Amino acid sequence: MVTLQAKYPDDQFEAILRKASPKAAPEWRIRCLDCPGKVARCVLQNGLMADARATQLYNPGPGDSLSNYEVHLKNRQHRVRVSSRVKSTAS
């Protein structure tokens, strides 16, 4: 994870431990903080509908590597989002 952060210093991501169900073994996932994820409709406590954006969780791997996630980091749309964020924070 540290090596990947050093290779992509402008990208924002984090590792999280996820349990699919209470009896399932926890699994590591990587959350990209630069990419918005999927939009889902949800009902608020006051009964109103709202759009909620759930971040996409990526599987690391294969094995102990982060090769699967590095494919996402090289993705053209991801690169555009990172460049836009970096430019907006620099101004």
mmCIF file of C-alpha atoms in Angstrom:
data_model
loop_
_atom_site.group_PDB
_atom_site.id
_atom_site.type_symbol
_atom_site.label_atom_id
_atom_site.label_comp_id
_atom_site.label_asym_id
_atom_site.label_seq_id
_atom_site.Cartn_x
_atom_site.Cartn_y
_atom_site.Cartn_z
ATOM 1 C CA MET A 1 0.000 0.000 0.000
ATOM 2 C CA VAL A 2 2.837 2.381 0.857
ATOM 3 C CA THR A 3 4.582 1.558 -2.428
ATOM 4 C CA LEU A 4 1.402 2.280 -4.381
ATOM 5 C CA GLN A 5 0.921 5.627 -2.566
ATOM 6 C CA ALA A 6 4.506 6.565 -3.438
ATOM 7 C CA LYS A 7 3.981 5.605 -7.091
ATOM 8 C CA TYR A 8 0.700 7.614 -7.295
ATOM 9 C CA PRO A 9 1.227 10.490 -4.810
ATOM 10 C CA ASP A 10 -1.727 12.593 -6.042
ATOM 11 C CA ASP A 11 -4.264 9.757 -5.811
ATOM 12 C CA GLN A 12 -6.406 9.388 -2.702
ATOM 13 C CA PHE A 13 -7.369 5.897 -1.575
ATOM 14 C CA GLU A 14 -7.614 3.873 1.601
ATOM 15 C CA ALA A 15 -7.712 0.245 2.665
ATOM 16 C CA ILE A 16 -10.717 -0.885 4.661
ATOM 17 C CA LEU A 17 -11.579 -4.169 6.336
ATOM 18 C CA ARG A 18 -15.023 -5.295 5.201
ATOM 19 C CA LYS A 19 -17.326 -8.039 6.483
ATOM 20 C CA ALA A 20 -19.989 -9.090 3.984
ATOM 21 C CA SER A 21 -22.082 -10.591 6.785
ATOM 22 C CA PRO A 22 -21.667 -11.115 10.527
ATOM 23 C CA LYS A 23 -20.483 -14.718 10.031
ATOM 24 C CA ALA A 24 -18.224 -14.028 7.035
ATOM 25 C CA ALA A 25 -14.486 -13.657 7.369
ATOM 26 C CA PRO A 26 -13.332 -10.037 6.978
ATOM 27 C CA GLU A 27 -11.768 -9.134 3.640
ATOM 28 C CA TRP A 28 -9.586 -6.221 2.610
ATOM 29 C CA ARG A 29 -11.011 -3.751 0.099
ATOM 30 C CA ILE A 30 -9.631 -0.527 -1.348
ATOM 31 C CA ARG A 31 -11.780 2.589 -1.577
ATOM 32 C CA CYS A 32 -10.926 5.207 -4.191
ATOM 33 C CA LEU A 33 -11.641 8.655 -2.763
ATOM 34 C CA ASP A 34 -11.246 10.314 -6.175
ATOM 35 C CA CYS A 35 -14.001 8.363 -7.929
ATOM 36 C CA PRO A 36 -17.649 8.952 -7.004
ATOM 37 C CA GLY A 37 -18.994 5.405 -7.190
ATOM 38 C CA LYS A 38 -22.599 4.500 -7.905
ATOM 39 C CA VAL A 39 -25.663 6.624 -7.178
ATOM 40 C CA ALA A 40 -28.450 4.989 -5.190
ATOM 41 C CA ARG A 41 -31.813 6.340 -4.046
ATOM 42 C CA CYS A 42 -32.381 6.300 -0.305
ATOM 43 C CA VAL A 43 -35.151 7.401 2.052
ATOM 44 C CA LEU A 44 -34.179 9.932 4.705
ATOM 45 C CA GLN A 45 -35.579 9.865 8.250
ATOM 46 C CA ASN A 46 -38.071 12.585 7.352
ATOM 47 C CA GLY A 47 -39.440 10.401 4.521
ATOM 48 C CA LEU A 48 -37.906 12.377 1.645
ATOM 49 C CA MET A 49 -35.989 10.668 -1.147
ATOM 50 C CA ALA A 50 -32.368 11.586 -1.783
ATOM 51 C CA ASP A 51 -29.491 10.428 -3.932
ATOM 52 C CA ALA A 52 -26.656 8.817 -2.022
ATOM 53 C CA ARG A 53 -23.322 8.184 -3.611
ATOM 54 C CA ALA A 54 -21.729 4.941 -2.491
ATOM 55 C CA THR A 55 -18.012 4.693 -3.106
ATOM 56 C CA GLN A 56 -16.814 1.743 -5.131
ATOM 57 C CA LEU A 57 -14.789 -0.852 -3.235
ATOM 58 C CA TYR A 58 -12.049 -2.626 -5.171
ATOM 59 C CA ASN A 59 -10.616 -6.071 -4.522
ATOM 60 C CA PRO A 60 -6.861 -6.162 -4.092
ATOM 61 C CA GLY A 61 -5.024 -9.055 -5.636
ATOM 62 C CA PRO A 62 -4.198 -11.462 -6.964
ATOM 63 C CA GLY A 63 -2.877 -12.841 -3.709
ATOM 64 C CA ASP A 64 -1.204 -10.198 -1.575
ATOM 65 C CA SER A 65 -0.529 -7.871 -4.518
ATOM 66 C CA LEU A 66 -2.480 -4.741 -5.452
ATOM 67 C CA SER A 67 -2.400 -5.406 -9.202
ATOM 68 C CA ASN A 68 -6.190 -5.326 -9.590
ATOM 69 C CA TYR A 69 -6.407 -1.910 -7.980
ATOM 70 C CA GLU A 70 -3.483 -0.530 -9.961
ATOM 71 C CA VAL A 71 -5.540 -1.176 -13.112
ATOM 72 C CA HIS A 72 -8.098 1.264 -11.707
ATOM 73 C CA LEU A 73 -5.385 3.836 -10.907
ATOM 74 C CA LYS A 74 -4.254 3.751 -14.543
ATOM 75 C CA ASN A 75 -7.826 4.111 -15.858
ATOM 76 C CA ARG A 76 -8.315 7.201 -18.051
ATOM 77 C CA GLN A 77 -11.410 8.436 -16.175
ATOM 78 C CA HIS A 78 -9.654 8.045 -12.832
ATOM 79 C CA ARG A 79 -6.619 9.987 -14.120
ATOM 80 C CA VAL A 80 -8.938 12.812 -15.294
ATOM 81 C CA ARG A 81 -10.614 13.008 -11.872
ATOM 82 C CA VAL A 82 -7.277 13.129 -10.058
ATOM 83 C CA SER A 83 -5.936 15.823 -12.423
ATOM 84 C CA SER A 84 -9.102 17.919 -11.960
ATOM 85 C CA ARG A 85 -8.920 17.670 -8.168
ATOM 86 C CA VAL A 86 -5.216 18.529 -8.090
ATOM 87 C CA LYS A 87 -5.747 21.539 -10.394
ATOM 88 C CA SER A 88 -8.683 22.825 -8.329
ATOM 89 C CA THR A 89 -6.743 22.572 -5.050
ATOM 90 C CA ALA A 90 -3.697 24.266 -6.598
ATOM 91 C CA SER A 91 -5.688 27.372 -7.621
#
